[in-house]
Amino acid sequence: MDGLIFLVPYILIIVSQGKGVLLAIGAIIIIGIAIWQLIQEGKTGQTVGKKALGIRLVRESDGQPLGVGMAFVRRLAHFLDSIACYLGWLWPAWDAKRQTFADKVCGSIVIRTQ
């Protein structure tokens, strides 16, 4: 869901064919959206996509939002989900807590909202 927000700036980049003002505008918009989404996820536990799906990212220990710093670390830790043939992304399908490898490392969990 969150990836759809990046569609318009990606189209700007594709249309620009790698040069000019459209490339710069598209890149700035993508970076801005990524930072805004990270801040939202850290402070509220929800990105636009998570909000639409009725889920939140919280600390497993106390159910509070991760904070912007830990949300950033979790994004970096998603590398672990991909390194073993993307097994970490599938792990929630059979994990009791429905956590990816990144969630396990960061002590986070995704929960349903009311």
A tleap script that builds the chain and sets N, CA, C and O, in Angstrom:
source leaprc.protein.ff14SB
mol = sequence {
  NMET ASP GLY LEU ILE PHE LEU VAL PRO TYR
  ILE LEU ILE ILE VAL SER GLN GLY LYS GLY
  VAL LEU LEU ALA ILE GLY ALA ILE ILE ILE
  ILE GLY ILE ALA ILE TRP GLN LEU ILE GLN
  GLU GLY LYS THR GLY GLN THR VAL GLY LYS
  LYS ALA LEU GLY ILE ARG LEU VAL ARG GLU
  SER ASP GLY GLN PRO LEU GLY VAL GLY MET
  ALA PHE VAL ARG ARG LEU ALA HIE PHE LEU
  ASP SER ILE ALA CYS TYR LEU GLY TRP LEU
  TRP PRO ALA TRP ASP ALA LYS ARG GLN THR
  PHE ALA ASP LYS VAL CYS GLY SER ILE VAL
  ILE ARG THR CGLN
}
set mol.1.N position { 0.826 -1.194 0.000 }
set mol.1.CA position { 0.000 0.000 0.000 }
set mol.1.C position { 0.872 1.261 0.000 }
set mol.1.O position { 0.631 2.195 -0.764 }
set mol.2.N position { 1.886 1.271 0.866 }
set mol.2.CA position { 2.721 2.467 0.950 }
set mol.2.C position { 3.471 2.737 -0.357 }
set mol.2.O position { 3.761 3.889 -0.681 }
set mol.3.N position { 3.776 1.699 -1.089 }
set mol.3.CA position { 4.493 1.859 -2.346 }
set mol.3.C position { 3.707 2.628 -3.400 }
set mol.3.O position { 4.298 3.258 -4.277 }
set mol.4.N position { 2.386 2.581 -3.321 }
set mol.4.CA position { 1.562 3.295 -4.293 }
set mol.4.C position { 1.743 4.808 -4.206 }
set mol.4.O position { 1.580 5.516 -5.199 }
set mol.5.N position { 2.080 5.297 -3.020 }
set mol.5.CA position { 2.294 6.731 -2.832 }
set mol.5.C position { 3.483 7.222 -3.665 }
set mol.5.O position { 3.539 8.385 -4.063 }
set mol.6.N position { 4.418 6.324 -3.918 }
set mol.6.CA position { 5.617 6.684 -4.669 }
set mol.6.C position { 5.407 6.618 -6.177 }
set mol.6.O position { 6.314 6.958 -6.937 }
set mol.7.N position { 4.242 6.190 -6.621 }
set mol.7.CA position { 3.988 5.976 -8.045 }
set mol.7.C position { 4.140 7.256 -8.880 }
set mol.7.O position { 4.810 7.232 -9.913 }
set mol.8.N position { 3.539 8.355 -8.461 }
set mol.8.CA position { 3.611 9.599 -9.235 }
set mol.8.C position { 5.055 10.104 -9.371 }
set mol.8.O position { 5.476 10.438 -10.479 }
set mol.9.N position { 5.831 10.167 -8.262 }
set mol.9.CA position { 7.221 10.600 -8.450 }
set mol.9.C position { 8.037 9.654 -9.332 }
set mol.9.O position { 8.897 10.103 -10.090 }
set mol.10.N position { 7.775 8.349 -9.237 }
set mol.10.CA position { 8.478 7.413 -10.118 }
set mol.10.C position { 8.145 7.674 -11.572 }
set mol.10.O position { 9.017 7.595 -12.437 }
set mol.11.N position { 6.897 7.983 -11.842 }
set mol.11.CA position { 6.492 8.299 -13.215 }
set mol.11.C position { 7.220 9.549 -13.704 }
set mol.11.O position { 7.647 9.608 -14.857 }
set mol.12.N position { 7.366 10.561 -12.822 }
set mol.12.CA position { 8.130 11.765 -13.194 }
set mol.12.C position { 9.559 11.412 -13.579 }
set mol.12.O position { 10.107 11.948 -14.542 }
set mol.13.N position { 10.150 10.509 -12.820 }
set mol.13.CA position { 11.531 10.109 -13.101 }
set mol.13.C position { 11.608 9.355 -14.427 }
set mol.13.O position { 12.518 9.582 -15.224 }
set mol.14.N position { 10.663 8.469 -14.658 }
set mol.14.CA position { 10.652 7.702 -15.909 }
set mol.14.C position { 10.453 8.633 -17.106 }
set mol.14.O position { 11.143 8.508 -18.117 }
set mol.15.N position { 9.510 9.561 -16.986 }
set mol.15.CA position { 9.233 10.505 -18.069 }
set mol.15.C position { 10.450 11.390 -18.350 }
set mol.15.O position { 10.699 11.758 -19.498 }
set mol.16.N position { 11.195 11.724 -17.321 }
set mol.16.CA position { 12.354 12.604 -17.492 }
set mol.16.C position { 13.491 11.910 -18.227 }
set mol.16.O position { 14.412 12.573 -18.705 }
set mol.17.N position { 13.443 10.589 -18.323 }
set mol.17.CA position { 14.485 9.795 -18.978 }
set mol.17.C position { 15.860 10.086 -18.403 }
set mol.17.O position { 16.853 10.152 -19.128 }
set mol.18.N position { 15.901 10.260 -17.095 }
set mol.18.CA position { 17.184 10.397 -16.416 }
set mol.18.C position { 17.859 11.746 -16.481 }
set mol.18.O position { 19.044 11.848 -16.164 }
set mol.19.N position { 17.145 12.789 -16.884 }
set mol.19.CA position { 17.801 14.092 -16.927 }
set mol.19.C position { 16.792 15.205 -16.691 }
set mol.19.O position { 15.587 15.012 -16.856 }
set mol.20.N position { 17.282 16.334 -16.315 }
set mol.20.CA position { 16.461 17.521 -16.216 }
set mol.20.C position { 15.753 17.731 -14.893 }
set mol.20.O position { 15.981 17.042 -13.899 }
set mol.21.N position { 14.886 18.719 -14.941 }
set mol.21.CA position { 14.172 19.181 -13.753 }
set mol.21.C position { 13.216 18.118 -13.227 }
set mol.21.O position { 13.082 17.967 -12.013 }
set mol.22.N position { 12.546 17.375 -14.114 }
set mol.22.CA position { 11.601 16.351 -13.665 }
set mol.22.C position { 12.294 15.268 -12.837 }
set mol.22.O position { 11.723 14.759 -11.872 }
set mol.23.N position { 13.515 14.922 -13.215 }
set mol.23.CA position { 14.281 13.938 -12.448 }
set mol.23.C position { 14.539 14.456 -11.044 }
set mol.23.O position { 14.349 13.734 -10.066 }
set mol.24.N position { 14.970 15.700 -10.943 }
set mol.24.CA position { 15.266 16.299 -9.637 }
set mol.24.C position { 13.999 16.411 -8.795 }
set mol.24.O position { 14.015 16.093 -7.606 }
set mol.25.N position { 12.908 16.857 -9.400 }
set mol.25.CA position { 11.646 16.987 -8.660 }
set mol.25.C position { 11.165 15.624 -8.180 }
set mol.25.O position { 10.756 15.482 -7.028 }
set mol.26.N position { 11.212 14.621 -9.051 }
set mol.26.CA position { 10.803 13.270 -8.674 }
set mol.26.C position { 11.634 12.722 -7.532 }
set mol.26.O position { 11.095 12.124 -6.601 }
set mol.27.N position { 12.949 12.921 -7.597 }
set mol.27.CA position { 13.841 12.426 -6.554 }
set mol.27.C position { 13.571 13.126 -5.225 }
set mol.27.O position { 13.538 12.479 -4.178 }
set mol.28.N position { 13.380 14.434 -5.260 }
set mol.28.CA position { 13.090 15.191 -4.036 }
set mol.28.C position { 11.772 14.741 -3.423 }
set mol.28.O position { 11.674 14.596 -2.204 }
set mol.29.N position { 10.768 14.521 -4.245 }
set mol.29.CA position { 9.472 14.069 -3.743 }
set mol.29.C position { 9.599 12.678 -3.109 }
set mol.29.O position { 9.039 12.434 -2.040 }
set mol.30.N position { 10.324 11.776 -3.753 }
set mol.30.CA position { 10.504 10.421 -3.208 }
set mol.30.C position { 11.209 10.469 -1.860 }
set mol.30.O position { 10.788 9.799 -0.917 }
set mol.31.N position { 12.265 11.244 -1.762 }
set mol.31.CA position { 12.997 11.361 -0.490 }
set mol.31.C position { 12.100 11.982 0.573 }
set mol.31.O position { 12.081 11.519 1.713 }
set mol.32.N position { 11.358 13.023 0.212 }
set mol.32.CA position { 10.445 13.666 1.157 }
set mol.32.C position { 9.373 12.718 1.672 }
set mol.32.O position { 9.098 12.682 2.871 }
set mol.33.N position { 8.769 11.952 0.776 }
set mol.33.CA position { 7.738 10.999 1.184 }
set mol.33.C position { 8.329 9.928 2.090 }
set mol.33.O position { 7.719 9.557 3.093 }
set mol.34.N position { 9.511 9.429 1.743 }
set mol.34.CA position { 10.160 8.389 2.553 }
set mol.34.C position { 10.441 8.891 3.968 }
set mol.34.O position { 10.208 8.172 4.940 }
set mol.35.N position { 10.938 10.116 4.084 }
set mol.35.CA position { 11.218 10.683 5.414 }
set mol.35.C position { 9.922 10.911 6.176 }
set mol.35.O position { 9.839 10.593 7.363 }
set mol.36.N position { 8.912 11.454 5.514 }
set mol.36.CA position { 7.617 11.692 6.169 }
set mol.36.C position { 7.006 10.379 6.667 }
set mol.36.O position { 6.503 10.315 7.789 }
set mol.37.N position { 7.048 9.330 5.831 }
set mol.37.CA position { 6.507 8.020 6.226 }
set mol.37.C position { 7.271 7.469 7.427 }
set mol.37.O position { 6.662 6.916 8.343 }
set mol.38.N position { 8.589 7.611 7.435 }
set mol.38.CA position { 9.411 7.132 8.540 }
set mol.38.C position { 9.049 7.855 9.835 }
set mol.38.O position { 8.916 7.223 10.882 }
set mol.39.N position { 8.889 9.164 9.768 }
set mol.39.CA position { 8.520 9.945 10.955 }
set mol.39.C position { 7.143 9.523 11.462 }
set mol.39.O position { 6.948 9.352 12.666 }
set mol.40.N position { 6.197 9.357 10.555 }
set mol.40.CA position { 4.849 8.927 10.952 }
set mol.40.C position { 4.881 7.552 11.604 }
set mol.40.O position { 4.233 7.332 12.627 }
set mol.41.N position { 5.624 6.637 11.022 }
set mol.41.CA position { 5.708 5.286 11.586 }
set mol.41.C position { 6.361 5.303 12.955 }
set mol.41.O position { 5.938 4.575 13.853 }
set mol.42.N position { 7.382 6.122 13.123 }
set mol.42.CA position { 8.060 6.206 14.410 }
set mol.42.C position { 7.212 6.845 15.497 }
set mol.42.O position { 7.222 6.386 16.639 }
set mol.43.N position { 6.477 7.901 15.155 }
set mol.43.CA position { 5.699 8.635 16.160 }
set mol.43.C position { 4.334 8.020 16.452 }
set mol.43.O position { 3.897 8.005 17.602 }
set mol.44.N position { 3.653 7.511 15.417 }
set mol.44.CA position { 2.290 7.004 15.607 }
set mol.44.C position { 2.177 5.498 15.421 }
set mol.44.O position { 1.173 4.896 15.800 }
set mol.45.N position { 3.204 4.890 14.839 }
set mol.45.CA position { 3.153 3.461 14.549 }
set mol.45.C position { 2.478 3.157 13.224 }
set mol.45.O position { 2.342 1.992 12.850 }
set mol.46.N position { 2.053 4.194 12.509 }
set mol.46.CA position { 1.323 3.983 11.269 }
set mol.46.C position { 1.860 4.829 10.120 }
set mol.46.O position { 2.113 6.025 10.269 }
set mol.47.N position { 2.023 4.184 8.983 }
set mol.47.CA position { 2.227 4.886 7.724 }
set mol.47.C position { 0.846 5.020 7.099 }
set mol.47.O position { -0.137 4.558 7.678 }
set mol.48.N position { 0.755 5.631 5.949 }
set mol.48.CA position { -0.531 5.755 5.264 }
set mol.48.C position { -1.092 4.362 4.970 }
set mol.48.O position { -2.282 4.119 5.170 }
set mol.49.N position { -0.247 3.454 4.501 }
set mol.49.CA position { -0.677 2.104 4.180 }
set mol.49.C position { -1.117 1.325 5.406 }
set mol.49.O position { -2.133 0.630 5.368 }
set mol.50.N position { -0.365 1.432 6.494 }
set mol.50.CA position { -0.750 0.741 7.732 }
set mol.50.C position { -2.083 1.273 8.253 }
set mol.50.O position { -2.918 0.509 8.738 }
set mol.51.N position { -2.274 2.573 8.152 }
set mol.51.CA position { -3.532 3.167 8.597 }
set mol.51.C position { -4.698 2.636 7.765 }
set mol.51.O position { -5.752 2.310 8.312 }
set mol.52.N position { -4.517 2.549 6.459 }
set mol.52.CA position { -5.559 2.041 5.571 }
set mol.52.C position { -5.890 0.580 5.870 }
set mol.52.O position { -7.039 0.158 5.739 }
set mol.53.N position { -4.875 -0.188 6.271 }
set mol.53.CA position { -5.077 -1.604 6.577 }
set mol.53.C position { -5.503 -1.852 8.023 }
set mol.53.O position { -5.821 -2.982 8.393 }
set mol.54.N position { -5.508 -0.792 8.844 }
set mol.54.CA position { -5.922 -0.933 10.236 }
set mol.54.C position { -4.911 -1.657 11.106 }
set mol.54.O position { -5.281 -2.444 11.977 }
set mol.55.N position { -3.606 -1.383 10.863 }
set mol.55.CA position { -2.542 -1.993 11.667 }
set mol.55.C position { -1.590 -0.909 12.173 }
set mol.55.O position { -1.537 0.193 11.626 }
set mol.56.N position { -0.840 -1.240 13.228 }
set mol.56.CA position { 0.149 -0.320 13.813 }
set mol.56.C position { 1.411 -1.090 14.150 }
set mol.56.O position { 1.359 -2.278 14.467 }
set mol.57.N position { 2.536 -0.415 14.080 }
set mol.57.CA position { 3.820 -0.956 14.495 }
set mol.57.C position { 4.130 -0.428 15.888 }
set mol.57.O position { 4.163 0.785 16.096 }
set mol.58.N position { 4.358 -1.330 16.850 }
set mol.58.CA position { 4.627 -0.924 18.228 }
set mol.58.C position { 5.780 -1.739 18.809 }
set mol.58.O position { 6.169 -2.774 18.267 }
set mol.59.N position { 6.318 -1.242 19.933 }
set mol.59.CA position { 7.320 -2.002 20.676 }
set mol.59.C position { 6.626 -3.194 21.325 }
set mol.59.O position { 5.546 -3.055 21.899 }
set mol.60.N position { 7.228 -4.326 21.235 }
set mol.60.CA position { 6.652 -5.530 21.820 }
set mol.60.C position { 6.582 -5.436 23.339 }
set mol.60.O position { 5.666 -5.982 23.955 }
set mol.61.N position { 7.537 -4.752 23.941 }
set mol.61.CA position { 7.628 -4.695 25.403 }
set mol.61.C position { 6.512 -3.898 26.060 }
set mol.61.O position { 6.030 -4.278 27.127 }
set mol.62.N position { 6.088 -2.785 25.433 }
set mol.62.CA position { 5.097 -1.941 26.108 }
set mol.62.C position { 3.961 -1.438 25.211 }
set mol.62.O position { 3.095 -0.698 25.678 }
set mol.63.N position { 3.950 -1.823 23.942 }
set mol.63.CA position { 2.864 -1.434 23.047 }
set mol.63.C position { 2.878 0.010 22.591 }
set mol.63.O position { 1.893 0.484 22.026 }
set mol.64.N position { 3.970 0.720 22.822 }
set mol.64.CA position { 4.109 2.115 22.403 }
set mol.64.C position { 4.798 2.184 21.038 }
set mol.64.O position { 5.510 1.253 20.661 }
set mol.65.N position { 4.594 3.281 20.290 }
set mol.65.CA position { 5.296 3.433 19.006 }
set mol.65.C position { 6.807 3.328 19.194 }
set mol.65.O position { 7.329 3.655 20.259 }
set mol.66.N position { 7.496 2.876 18.168 }
set mol.66.CA position { 8.940 2.630 18.246 }
set mol.66.C position { 9.769 3.882 18.464 }
set mol.66.O position { 10.789 3.832 19.152 }
set mol.67.N position { 9.363 4.975 17.907 }
set mol.67.CA position { 10.201 6.166 17.853 }
set mol.67.C position { 10.869 6.214 16.488 }
set mol.67.O position { 11.069 5.182 15.847 }
set mol.68.N position { 11.204 7.391 16.059 }
set mol.68.CA position { 11.740 7.583 14.709 }
set mol.68.C position { 13.074 6.854 14.535 }
set mol.68.O position { 13.308 6.245 13.491 }
set mol.69.N position { 13.938 6.907 15.528 }
set mol.69.CA position { 15.246 6.246 15.435 }
set mol.69.C position { 15.125 4.745 15.253 }
set mol.69.O position { 15.767 4.170 14.374 }
set mol.70.N position { 14.303 4.105 16.081 }
set mol.70.CA position { 14.133 2.655 15.980 }
set mol.70.C position { 13.381 2.272 14.711 }
set mol.70.O position { 13.639 1.212 14.141 }
set mol.71.N position { 12.456 3.114 14.262 }
set mol.71.CA position { 11.761 2.844 12.998 }
set mol.71.C position { 12.773 2.837 11.852 }
set mol.71.O position { 12.670 2.027 10.931 }
set mol.72.N position { 13.751 3.746 11.915 }
set mol.72.CA position { 14.808 3.782 10.904 }
set mol.72.C position { 15.669 2.524 10.987 }
set mol.72.O position { 15.993 1.923 9.963 }
set mol.73.N position { 16.040 2.126 12.204 }
set mol.73.CA position { 16.833 0.906 12.395 }
set mol.73.C position { 16.069 -0.302 11.857 }
set mol.73.O position { 16.661 -1.182 11.232 }
set mol.74.N position { 14.758 -0.349 12.097 }
set mol.74.CA position { 13.935 -1.459 11.601 }
set mol.74.C position { 13.960 -1.490 10.076 }
set mol.74.O position { 14.040 -2.561 9.474 }
set mol.75.N position { 13.891 -0.321 9.458 }
set mol.75.CA position { 13.953 -0.278 7.984 }
set mol.75.C position { 15.283 -0.836 7.487 }
set mol.75.O position { 15.325 -1.580 6.508 }
set mol.76.N position { 16.374 -0.469 8.173 }
set mol.76.CA position { 17.685 -1.010 7.799 }
set mol.76.C position { 17.734 -2.513 8.047 }
set mol.76.O position { 18.318 -3.256 7.258 }
set mol.77.N position { 17.122 -2.962 9.141 }
set mol.77.CA position { 17.145 -4.382 9.509 }
set mol.77.C position { 16.346 -5.239 8.527 }
set mol.77.O position { 16.510 -6.459 8.503 }
set mol.78.N position { 15.490 -4.626 7.724 }
set mol.78.CA position { 14.767 -5.402 6.715 }
set mol.78.C position { 15.732 -6.055 5.716 }
set mol.78.O position { 15.347 -6.948 4.961 }
set mol.79.N position { 16.981 -5.599 5.724 }
set mol.79.CA position { 18.024 -6.266 4.945 }
set mol.79.C position { 18.079 -7.746 5.332 }
set mol.79.O position { 18.262 -8.612 4.476 }
set mol.80.N position { 17.918 -8.026 6.625 }
set mol.80.CA position { 17.947 -9.411 7.105 }
set mol.80.C position { 16.795 -10.231 6.538 }
set mol.80.O position { 16.933 -11.432 6.307 }
set mol.81.N position { 15.662 -9.579 6.316 }
set mol.81.CA position { 14.513 -10.279 5.744 }
set mol.81.C position { 14.775 -10.710 4.303 }
set mol.81.O position { 14.226 -11.706 3.830 }
set mol.82.N position { 15.610 -9.957 3.622 }
set mol.82.CA position { 15.870 -10.214 2.208 }
set mol.82.C position { 17.085 -11.101 1.960 }
set mol.82.O position { 17.149 -11.781 0.936 }
set mol.83.N position { 18.045 -11.107 2.872 }
set mol.83.CA position { 19.332 -11.751 2.619 }
set mol.83.C position { 19.218 -13.263 2.403 }
set mol.83.O position { 19.967 -13.827 1.606 }
set mol.84.N position { 18.302 -13.917 3.095 }
set mol.84.CA position { 18.148 -15.378 2.968 }
set mol.84.C position { 16.987 -15.698 2.018 }
set mol.84.O position { 15.981 -16.278 2.426 }
set mol.85.N position { 17.140 -15.317 0.764 }
set mol.85.CA position { 16.123 -15.593 -0.268 }
set mol.85.C position { 14.747 -15.075 0.133 }
set mol.85.O position { 13.734 -15.712 -0.156 }
set mol.86.N position { 14.706 -13.935 0.792 }
set mol.86.CA position { 13.459 -13.271 1.199 }
set mol.86.C position { 12.645 -14.075 2.213 }
set mol.86.O position { 11.451 -13.827 2.385 }
set mol.87.N position { 13.275 -15.027 2.879 }
set mol.87.CA position { 12.597 -15.857 3.866 }
set mol.87.C position { 12.041 -15.025 5.025 }
set mol.87.O position { 10.971 -15.333 5.550 }
set mol.88.N position { 12.755 -13.981 5.422 }
set mol.88.CA position { 12.304 -13.136 6.528 }
set mol.88.C position { 10.980 -12.446 6.262 }
set mol.88.O position { 10.211 -12.197 7.190 }
set mol.89.N position { 10.707 -12.134 5.000 }
set mol.89.CA position { 9.433 -11.498 4.649 }
set mol.89.C position { 8.283 -12.498 4.767 }
set mol.89.O position { 7.146 -12.108 5.032 }
set mol.90.N position { 8.574 -13.777 4.571 }
set mol.90.CA position { 7.558 -14.826 4.660 }
set mol.90.C position { 7.383 -15.349 6.086 }
set mol.90.O position { 6.361 -15.956 6.406 }
set mol.91.N position { 8.379 -15.113 6.939 }
set mol.91.CA position { 8.388 -15.649 8.298 }
set mol.91.C position { 7.098 -15.383 9.087 }
set mol.91.O position { 6.661 -16.268 9.823 }
set mol.92.N position { 6.477 -14.222 8.968 }
set mol.92.CA position { 5.238 -13.977 9.720 }
set mol.92.C position { 4.112 -14.966 9.400 }
set mol.92.O position { 3.185 -15.110 10.196 }
set mol.93.N position { 4.172 -15.634 8.275 }
set mol.93.CA position { 3.113 -16.572 7.898 }
set mol.93.C position { 3.020 -17.740 8.878 }
set mol.93.O position { 1.940 -18.300 9.066 }
set mol.94.N position { 4.140 -18.114 9.506 }
set mol.94.CA position { 4.098 -19.237 10.451 }
set mol.94.C position { 4.629 -18.887 11.840 }
set mol.94.O position { 4.640 -19.739 12.728 }
set mol.95.N position { 5.061 -17.671 12.034 }
set mol.95.CA position { 5.551 -17.240 13.342 }
set mol.95.C position { 4.369 -16.934 14.267 }
set mol.95.O position { 3.392 -16.316 13.843 }
set mol.96.N position { 4.454 -17.362 15.520 }
set mol.96.CA position { 3.362 -17.153 16.481 }
set mol.96.C position { 3.049 -15.675 16.688 }
set mol.96.O position { 1.890 -15.304 16.873 }
set mol.97.N position { 4.079 -14.830 16.656 }
set mol.97.CA position { 3.882 -13.384 16.870 }
set mol.97.C position { 3.767 -12.619 15.558 }
set mol.97.O position { 3.612 -11.398 15.564 }
set mol.98.N position { 3.842 -13.322 14.438 }
set mol.98.CA position { 3.747 -12.713 13.106 }
set mol.98.C position { 4.833 -11.655 12.866 }
set mol.98.O position { 4.559 -10.591 12.312 }
set mol.99.N position { 6.071 -11.961 13.289 }
set mol.99.CA position { 7.177 -11.017 13.155 }
set mol.99.C position { 8.108 -11.393 12.008 }
set mol.99.O position { 8.363 -12.571 11.757 }
set mol.100.N position { 8.612 -10.371 11.316 }
set mol.100.CA position { 9.702 -10.571 10.358 }
set mol.100.C position { 10.992 -10.658 11.165 }
set mol.100.O position { 10.986 -10.434 12.376 }
set mol.101.N position { 12.102 -10.984 10.493 }
set mol.101.CA position { 13.390 -10.996 11.189 }
set mol.101.C position { 13.706 -9.609 11.747 }
set mol.101.O position { 14.217 -9.477 12.858 }
set mol.102.N position { 13.395 -8.578 10.962 }
set mol.102.CA position { 13.651 -7.200 11.410 }
set mol.102.C position { 12.861 -6.889 12.678 }
set mol.102.O position { 13.377 -6.231 13.581 }
set mol.103.N position { 11.619 -7.354 12.755 }
set mol.103.CA position { 10.811 -7.137 13.962 }
set mol.103.C position { 11.433 -7.833 15.166 }
set mol.103.O position { 11.452 -7.278 16.264 }
set mol.104.N position { 11.939 -9.039 14.965 }
set mol.104.CA position { 12.561 -9.775 16.064 }
set mol.104.C position { 13.805 -9.039 16.576 }
set mol.104.O position { 14.014 -8.923 17.784 }
set mol.105.N position { 14.616 -8.548 15.652 }
set mol.105.CA position { 15.839 -7.826 16.020 }
set mol.105.C position { 15.502 -6.521 16.756 }
set mol.105.O position { 16.173 -6.168 17.725 }
set mol.106.N position { 14.481 -5.815 16.305 }
set mol.106.CA position { 14.145 -4.503 16.858 }
set mol.106.C position { 13.137 -4.568 18.016 }
set mol.106.O position { 12.834 -3.544 18.628 }
set mol.107.N position { 12.630 -5.741 18.310 }
set mol.107.CA position { 11.649 -5.859 19.387 }
set mol.107.C position { 10.322 -5.183 19.062 }
set mol.107.O position { 9.675 -4.598 19.930 }
set mol.108.N position { 9.935 -5.276 17.804 }
set mol.108.CA position { 8.686 -4.639 17.385 }
set mol.108.C position { 7.676 -5.704 16.947 }
set mol.108.O position { 8.028 -6.846 16.653 }
set mol.109.N position { 6.433 -5.293 16.915 }
set mol.109.CA position { 5.347 -6.183 16.504 }
set mol.109.C position { 4.269 -5.341 15.825 }
set mol.109.O position { 4.041 -4.191 16.200 }
set mol.110.N position { 3.618 -5.914 14.840 }
set mol.110.CA position { 2.532 -5.233 14.155 }
set mol.110.C position { 1.212 -5.757 14.730 }
set mol.110.O position { 0.983 -6.965 14.787 }
set mol.111.N position { 0.352 -4.829 15.153 }
set mol.111.CA position { -0.926 -5.210 15.766 }
set mol.111.C position { -2.082 -4.587 14.995 }
set mol.111.O position { -1.902 -3.613 14.264 }
set mol.112.N position { -3.246 -5.148 15.162 }
set mol.112.CA position { -4.469 -4.576 14.573 }
set mol.112.C position { -4.960 -3.440 15.457 }
set mol.112.O position { -4.839 -3.503 16.680 }
set mol.113.N position { -5.514 -2.404 14.842 }
set mol.113.CA position { -6.127 -1.309 15.590 }
set mol.113.C position { -7.618 -1.560 15.632 }
set mol.113.O position { -8.138 -2.369 14.864 }
set mol.114.N position { -8.308 -0.870 16.523 }
set mol.114.CA position { -9.754 -1.085 16.658 }
set mol.114.C position { -10.483 -0.570 15.472 }
set mol.114.O position { -11.709 -0.665 15.412 }
savepdb mol mol.pdb
quit
